[in-house]
Short mmCIF file of C-alpha atoms in Angstrom, two decimals:
data_model
loop_
_atom_site.label_atom_id
_atom_site.label_comp_id
_atom_site.label_asym_id
_atom_site.label_seq_id
_atom_site.Cartn_x
_atom_site.Cartn_y
_atom_site.Cartn_z
CA LEU P 1 11.02 14.75 -0.43
CA VAL P 2 13.00 12.90 -3.15
CA PRO P 3 16.34 10.94 -2.54
CA LYS P 4 19.41 12.36 -4.25
CA GLU P 5 19.50 9.39 -6.73
CA THR P 6 16.38 7.59 -7.81
CA ASN P 7 15.96 4.72 -10.20
CA ILE P 8 12.21 4.45 -10.84
CA ASN P 9 11.10 2.74 -14.01
CA PHE P 10 8.63 5.35 -15.22
CA LEU P 11 8.64 4.19 -18.86
CA ARG P 12 7.50 0.70 -17.86
CA LEU P 13 4.12 2.47 -17.42
CA ARG P 14 4.07 4.26 -20.84
CA LYS P 15 1.50 2.14 -22.44
CA ALA P 16 -0.82 2.19 -19.59
CA ALA P 17 -0.34 5.98 -19.22
CA PHE P 18 -0.93 6.59 -23.00
CA GLY P 19 -4.12 4.39 -22.84
CA LEU P 20 -5.47 6.17 -19.62
CA SER P 21 -4.56 9.61 -21.07
CA GLY P 22 -6.20 8.74 -24.43
CA LEU P 23 -9.49 7.58 -22.67
CA ALA P 24 -9.41 10.75 -20.44
CA ALA P 25 -9.00 13.01 -23.49
CA VAL P 26 -11.80 11.37 -25.26
CA ALA P 27 -14.05 11.54 -22.31
CA SER P 28 -13.23 15.23 -22.02
CA VAL P 29 -14.32 15.78 -25.57
CA ILE P 30 -17.55 13.85 -24.95
CA PHE P 31 -18.42 15.88 -21.77
CA TYR P 32 -17.70 19.13 -23.64
CA LEU P 33 -19.91 18.22 -26.52
CA ALA P 34 -22.70 16.71 -24.40
CA LEU P 35 -22.71 19.15 -21.47
CA GLY P 36 -20.96 22.14 -22.74
CA LEU P 37 -19.11 24.74 -20.51
CA ASN P 38 -20.87 26.72 -17.72
CA PHE P 39 -19.79 30.13 -19.25
CA GLY P 40 -19.63 33.05 -17.03
CA ILE P 41 -20.85 36.57 -17.64
CA ASP P 42 -17.70 37.38 -19.69
CA PHE P 43 -18.82 34.91 -22.35
CA ARG P 44 -22.66 34.90 -21.97
CA GLY P 45 -23.05 38.67 -21.79
CA GLY P 46 -24.59 40.52 -18.81
CA ILE P 47 -24.33 43.69 -16.65
CA LEU P 48 -21.30 45.06 -15.10
CA VAL P 49 -21.58 47.51 -12.23
CA GLU P 50 -18.77 49.36 -10.44
CA ALA P 51 -19.89 50.76 -6.99
CA ARG P 52 -18.35 52.24 -3.97
CA VAL P 53 -19.63 51.71 -0.46
CA GLU P 54 -18.63 54.50 1.72
CA THR P 55 -18.89 52.45 4.92
CA GLY P 56 -16.81 49.67 3.32
CA ALA P 57 -17.88 47.06 1.03
CA ASN P 58 -19.32 43.84 2.87
CA ILE P 59 -19.27 41.23 -0.07
CA GLY P 60 -21.32 38.72 1.92
CA ALA P 61 -24.22 40.98 2.76
CA MET P 62 -24.27 42.51 -0.79
CA ARG P 63 -24.21 39.05 -2.30
CA ASP P 64 -27.13 37.95 0.00
CA ALA P 65 -29.12 40.99 -0.76
CA ALA P 66 -28.78 40.41 -4.50
CA ALA P 67 -29.70 36.80 -4.22
CA THR P 68 -33.33 37.80 -3.17
CA LEU P 69 -33.87 39.44 -6.62
CA GLY P 70 -33.78 36.31 -8.79
CA LEU P 71 -31.47 37.77 -11.29
CA GLY P 72 -29.55 34.53 -11.87
CA ASP P 73 -25.77 34.41 -11.62
CA VAL P 74 -24.52 37.57 -9.61
CA SER P 75 -20.66 37.67 -8.81
CA MET P 76 -19.09 40.44 -6.80
CA GLN P 77 -15.39 41.14 -6.30
CA GLU P 78 -13.45 43.84 -4.40
CA PHE P 79 -10.77 45.77 -6.12
CA GLY P 80 -8.38 48.63 -5.31
CA ASP P 81 -9.94 50.55 -2.39
CA PRO P 82 -11.76 48.23 0.15
CA ARG P 83 -14.84 50.34 -0.44
CA ASP P 84 -14.89 49.45 -4.17
CA VAL P 85 -16.79 46.46 -5.54
CA LEU P 86 -17.35 45.13 -9.06
CA ILE P 87 -20.68 43.51 -9.58
CA ARG P 88 -21.50 41.17 -12.53
CA VAL P 89 -25.05 40.15 -13.31
CA GLU P 90 -25.80 37.51 -15.98
CA GLN P 91 -27.81 38.85 -19.17
CA GLN P 92 -31.66 39.23 -18.51
CA ASP P 93 -34.24 38.22 -21.03
CA GLY P 94 -36.00 41.04 -22.58
CA GLY P 95 -33.54 43.32 -24.17
CA GLU P 96 -32.25 46.66 -22.99
CA GLU P 97 -35.25 47.41 -20.76
CA ALA P 98 -34.81 44.19 -18.85
CA GLN P 99 -31.10 45.07 -18.20
CA GLN P 100 -31.94 48.44 -17.00
CA ALA P 101 -34.68 47.12 -14.70
CA ALA P 102 -32.24 44.70 -13.22
CA VAL P 103 -29.72 47.59 -12.44
CA ASP P 104 -32.66 49.50 -10.85
CA ALA P 105 -33.55 46.52 -8.66
CA ILE P 106 -29.94 46.16 -7.55
CA LYS P 107 -29.78 49.89 -6.58
CA ALA P 108 -33.14 49.63 -4.74
CA VAL P 109 -32.18 46.53 -2.62
CA PHE P 110 -28.70 47.91 -1.86
CA ALA P 111 -30.27 51.25 -0.71
CA SER P 112 -32.55 49.39 1.66
CA ASP P 113 -30.09 46.70 2.96
CA ILE P 114 -26.48 48.13 2.49
CA GLY P 115 -26.76 51.84 2.85
CA GLU P 116 -25.23 54.69 0.76
CA VAL P 117 -23.65 53.25 -2.39
CA GLU P 118 -22.13 55.37 -5.21
CA TYR P 119 -22.45 53.80 -8.70
CA ARG P 120 -19.35 54.75 -10.75
CA ARG P 121 -20.00 52.71 -13.87
CA VAL P 122 -22.73 50.58 -15.39
CA GLU P 123 -22.06 48.61 -18.59
CA PHE P 124 -23.93 46.04 -20.55
CA VAL P 125 -21.91 43.31 -22.16
CA GLY P 126 -23.84 42.08 -25.15
CA PRO P 127 -23.60 38.78 -27.03
CA LYS P 128 -21.37 40.35 -29.75
CA VAL P 129 -18.81 41.37 -27.10
CA SER P 130 -19.09 37.88 -25.64
CA SER P 131 -18.49 36.09 -28.76
CA GLU P 132 -15.41 38.36 -29.45
CA LEU P 133 -14.11 37.34 -26.10
CA ILE P 134 -14.55 33.61 -26.98
CA ARG P 135 -12.71 34.04 -30.25
CA SER P 136 -9.91 36.02 -28.59
CA GLY P 137 -9.60 33.30 -25.82
CA VAL P 138 -9.29 30.56 -28.35
CA LEU P 139 -6.90 32.53 -30.45
CA ALA P 140 -4.58 33.21 -27.35
CA LEU P 141 -4.51 29.54 -26.62
CA THR P 142 -3.73 28.56 -30.25
CA ILE P 143 -1.10 31.23 -30.63
CA ALA P 144 0.66 30.26 -27.28
CA MET P 145 0.85 26.50 -28.28
CA ALA P 146 2.05 27.30 -31.71
CA ALA P 147 4.71 29.67 -30.58
CA MET P 148 5.91 27.00 -28.10
CA MET P 149 5.92 24.26 -30.72
CA PHE P 150 8.01 26.45 -32.89
CA TYR P 151 10.52 27.35 -30.01
CA ILE P 152 10.95 23.71 -29.11
CA TRP P 153 11.47 22.77 -32.72
CA LEU P 154 14.29 25.35 -33.03
CA ARG P 155 15.92 24.35 -29.81
CA PHE P 156 15.69 20.47 -30.18
CA GLU P 157 14.18 18.53 -32.91
CA TRP P 158 10.74 18.08 -34.45
CA GLN P 159 10.23 14.93 -32.30
CA PHE P 160 10.69 16.97 -29.09
CA SER P 161 8.32 19.68 -30.48
CA VAL P 162 5.57 17.22 -31.29
CA GLY P 163 5.90 15.37 -28.02
CA ALA P 164 5.64 18.76 -26.01
CA ILE P 165 2.55 19.74 -28.00
CA ILE P 166 0.87 16.35 -27.41
CA ALA P 167 1.38 16.84 -23.67
CA LEU P 168 0.03 20.42 -23.86
CA VAL P 169 -3.02 19.37 -25.73
CA HIS P 170 -3.58 16.62 -23.29
CA ASP P 171 -3.41 19.18 -20.30
CA VAL P 172 -5.98 21.52 -22.00
CA PHE P 173 -8.24 18.86 -22.94
CA LEU P 174 -8.47 17.45 -19.36
CA THR P 175 -8.84 20.80 -17.94
CA ILE P 176 -11.81 21.66 -20.21
CA GLY P 177 -13.24 18.26 -19.54
CA VAL P 178 -13.13 18.67 -15.75
CA PHE P 179 -14.83 22.07 -16.02
CA ALA P 180 -17.47 20.70 -18.27
CA LEU P 181 -18.10 17.76 -15.87
CA ALA P 182 -18.05 19.63 -12.65
CA ARG P 183 -20.20 22.53 -14.07
CA LEU P 184 -17.69 25.04 -12.70
CA GLU P 185 -17.84 28.57 -14.11
CA PHE P 186 -15.61 29.21 -17.20
CA ASN P 187 -14.78 32.79 -17.56
CA LEU P 188 -11.78 34.95 -18.72
CA SER P 189 -9.89 34.16 -15.53
CA ILE P 190 -9.99 30.45 -16.45
CA ILE P 191 -8.46 31.33 -19.85
CA ALA P 192 -5.64 33.03 -17.95
CA ALA P 193 -5.31 29.90 -15.75
CA ILE P 194 -4.99 27.66 -18.82
CA LEU P 195 -2.45 29.82 -20.46
CA THR P 196 -0.48 29.73 -17.08
CA ILE P 197 -0.92 25.85 -17.06
CA ILE P 198 0.43 25.74 -20.59
CA GLY P 199 3.58 27.67 -19.64
CA TYR P 200 4.02 25.59 -16.37
CA SER P 201 3.70 22.28 -18.23
CA MET P 202 6.09 23.39 -20.97
CA ASN P 203 8.64 24.47 -18.37
CA ASP P 204 8.56 21.15 -16.82
CA THR P 205 8.80 19.46 -20.20
CA VAL P 206 11.68 21.59 -21.29
CA VAL P 207 13.71 20.61 -18.28
CA ILE P 208 13.22 16.97 -18.88
CA TYR P 209 13.92 17.38 -22.60
CA ASP P 210 17.11 19.29 -21.91
CA ARG P 211 18.38 16.43 -19.82
CA VAL P 212 17.38 13.93 -22.57
CA ARG P 213 19.24 15.99 -25.19
CA GLU P 214 22.41 15.98 -22.85
CA ASN P 215 22.14 12.21 -22.16
CA LEU P 216 21.65 11.38 -25.81
CA HIS P 217 25.26 12.38 -26.41
CA LYS P 218 26.50 11.42 -23.05
CA TYR P 219 25.31 7.84 -23.15
CA ARG P 220 25.13 6.94 -26.74
CA SER P 221 25.03 3.19 -26.40
CA LEU P 222 22.41 3.24 -23.69
CA PRO P 223 18.98 1.92 -24.79
CA LEU P 224 16.58 4.70 -25.33
CA VAL P 225 14.08 3.58 -22.91
CA ASP P 226 16.80 3.32 -20.02
CA LEU P 227 18.10 6.89 -21.19
CA LEU P 228 14.70 8.43 -20.80
CA ASN P 229 14.22 6.85 -17.44
CA LYS P 230 17.55 8.17 -16.37
CA SER P 231 16.78 11.79 -17.64
CA VAL P 232 13.40 11.68 -15.65
CA ASN P 233 15.01 10.42 -12.61
CA ASP P 234 17.80 13.03 -12.93
CA THR P 235 15.18 15.90 -12.94
CA LEU P 236 12.74 14.14 -10.55
CA ALA P 237 13.68 16.22 -7.36
CA ARG P 238 13.44 19.55 -9.23
CA THR P 239 10.00 18.44 -10.65
CA VAL P 240 8.61 17.32 -7.32
CA MET P 241 9.97 20.31 -5.33
CA THR P 242 8.54 22.86 -7.84
CA SER P 243 5.07 21.15 -8.05
CA VAL P 244 4.85 20.82 -4.28
CA THR P 245 5.79 24.35 -3.46
CA THR P 246 3.41 25.68 -6.14
CA LEU P 247 0.53 23.51 -4.76
CA LEU P 248 1.17 24.87 -1.26
CA ALA P 249 0.51 28.38 -2.41
CA LEU P 250 -2.38 27.35 -4.55
CA PHE P 251 -4.16 25.43 -1.84
CA ALA P 252 -3.93 28.34 0.45
CA LEU P 253 -5.57 30.48 -2.17
CA PHE P 254 -8.25 27.94 -2.82
CA PHE P 255 -9.28 27.63 0.87
CA PHE P 256 -8.74 31.07 2.07
CA GLY P 257 -8.62 33.30 -1.02
CA GLY P 258 -12.51 33.68 -1.21
CA GLU P 259 -15.14 32.72 -3.82
CA VAL P 260 -13.97 35.24 -6.45
CA ILE P 261 -10.67 33.31 -7.30
CA ARG P 262 -11.79 29.89 -6.40
CA GLY P 263 -12.36 28.91 -10.02
CA PHE P 264 -8.98 30.19 -11.10
CA THR P 265 -7.12 28.48 -8.26
CA PHE P 266 -8.86 25.24 -8.87
CA ALA P 267 -7.92 25.33 -12.52
CA MET P 268 -4.28 26.01 -11.50
CA ILE P 269 -4.07 23.12 -8.95
CA TRP P 270 -5.69 20.80 -11.52
CA GLY P 271 -3.11 22.16 -14.14
CA VAL P 272 -0.12 21.65 -11.93
CA LEU P 273 -1.17 18.01 -11.20
CA VAL P 274 -1.89 17.01 -14.92
CA GLY P 275 1.07 19.19 -16.23
CA THR P 276 3.48 17.28 -13.98
CA TYR P 277 1.90 13.99 -15.02
CA SER P 278 2.16 14.75 -18.61
CA SER P 279 5.77 15.83 -18.49
CA ILE P 280 6.80 12.51 -17.13
CA PHE P 281 4.43 9.94 -18.55
CA ILE P 282 3.42 11.60 -21.87
CA ALA P 283 6.08 14.14 -23.07
CA ALA P 284 9.07 11.77 -22.37
CA PRO P 285 7.65 8.35 -23.58
CA ALA P 286 6.51 10.14 -26.82
CA LEU P 287 9.95 10.38 -27.97
CA ILE P 288 10.15 6.62 -28.19
CA PHE P 289 7.13 6.48 -30.56
CA LEU P 290 8.30 9.45 -32.44
CA GLY P 291 11.92 7.90 -33.08
CA VAL P 292 14.16 10.54 -31.74
CA HIS P 293 17.77 10.57 -33.18
CA ARG P 294 20.82 9.88 -31.14
CA GLY P 295 22.61 12.93 -32.77
CA ALA P 296 20.14 15.24 -31.15
CA LYS P 297 20.12 18.79 -32.63
CA GLY P 298 22.03 21.12 -30.34
CA ALA P 299 23.67 18.32 -28.22
CA PRO P 300 27.00 19.28 -26.74
CA ARG P 301 29.87 17.93 -28.89
CA GLY P 302 32.92 17.93 -26.57
CA LYS P 303 31.75 18.10 -23.04
CA TYR P 304 30.99 14.31 -22.73
CA ALA P 305 33.10 12.84 -25.47
CA ASN P 306 34.82 10.32 -23.10
CA ALA P 307 31.99 9.47 -20.71
CA GLU P 308 31.18 6.25 -22.44
CA ARG P 309 34.76 5.15 -22.78
CA VAL P 310 35.35 5.84 -18.97
CA GLU P 311 32.34 3.64 -18.18
CA ALA P 312 33.46 0.83 -20.44
CA LYS P 313 36.99 1.00 -18.92
CA ASP P 314 35.41 0.57 -15.47
CA SER P 315 33.53 -2.49 -16.74
CA ASP P 316 36.60 -4.06 -18.29
CA ASP P 317 34.84 -4.43 -21.66
CA PRO P 318 37.54 -3.74 -24.35
CA LYS P 319 35.02 -4.09 -27.14
CA LYS P 320 32.80 -1.24 -25.70
CA ILE P 321 36.00 0.90 -25.39
CA THR P 322 36.78 0.37 -29.06
CA ASP P 323 33.24 1.05 -30.15
CA ASP P 324 32.86 4.17 -28.12
CA SER P 325 36.29 5.42 -29.31
CA THR P 326 35.37 5.01 -32.81
CA ALA P 327 32.00 6.70 -32.23
CA ASP P 328 33.96 9.56 -30.63
CA SER P 329 36.30 9.96 -33.41
CA LYS P 330 33.41 9.95 -35.84
CA GLY P 331 31.56 12.55 -33.74
CA GLU P 332 34.61 14.77 -33.51
CA ALA P 333 35.08 14.45 -37.25
#
């Protein structure tokens, strides 16, 4: 998919990319504040029923039967044994009596339309539990990004850490914005998807940053814009192949995996696309604005000591040889 050696000028688009991403992030915040998220039962509260259908769970028939009751959002999911099904019903108005009436209505319609059903567990998820889940989800996202920022800071420099976090926040904002705009259900599985997106995007960013750190020492007289372009091109084949193979699996799950995991797979597809984009067009160009140093922390000290001098010799530039020789001796000192 990608030639062995490419020379694409990605950094030429850095200002346009920052402008576009800034507008998209602001739009995402506006969508969130104006429209809010379409929270699922996990966050709104509701009823959880675990049932077993002795003849085998027909999710389509059960969903059609429940739809006639007018109970609002009802989701069903097979788990474990093919006979087992997990039913989630949104919280009903009217307190505990209304919740129990909804459960009784489900049992009655299943008895007439589905057949023999064994009810193993019935739980009511109240507003208090839902608010705790929201806090836990936000806390998980915050801790994940803070831990990654600290790791990048230790491994590279603070400029790399800030650049990586800018890219991660960009990815999270755009994911939340698209869910607010499209009115897709936002539940705990989407939190899991966002955490996975953070890890995926960070992995892409670290690969590029590691090559940047290596090239900072290898090509010490190369302009920073050219060096970043070279680093992105060096890792482009790996980035494209990883993204394409991941998307192949995700599209298969999206189209053939059923309704239950469609929201999760959509979040993952969107996250892979924006994560790949942010690694190339946000994380790498951010180093220019943050002013990364040539003596990058952790850069190898002896491996590429003669690289610039060899290139200078090939170009018959005595001054470059002298300058780089002096730089090498200072570096070794």
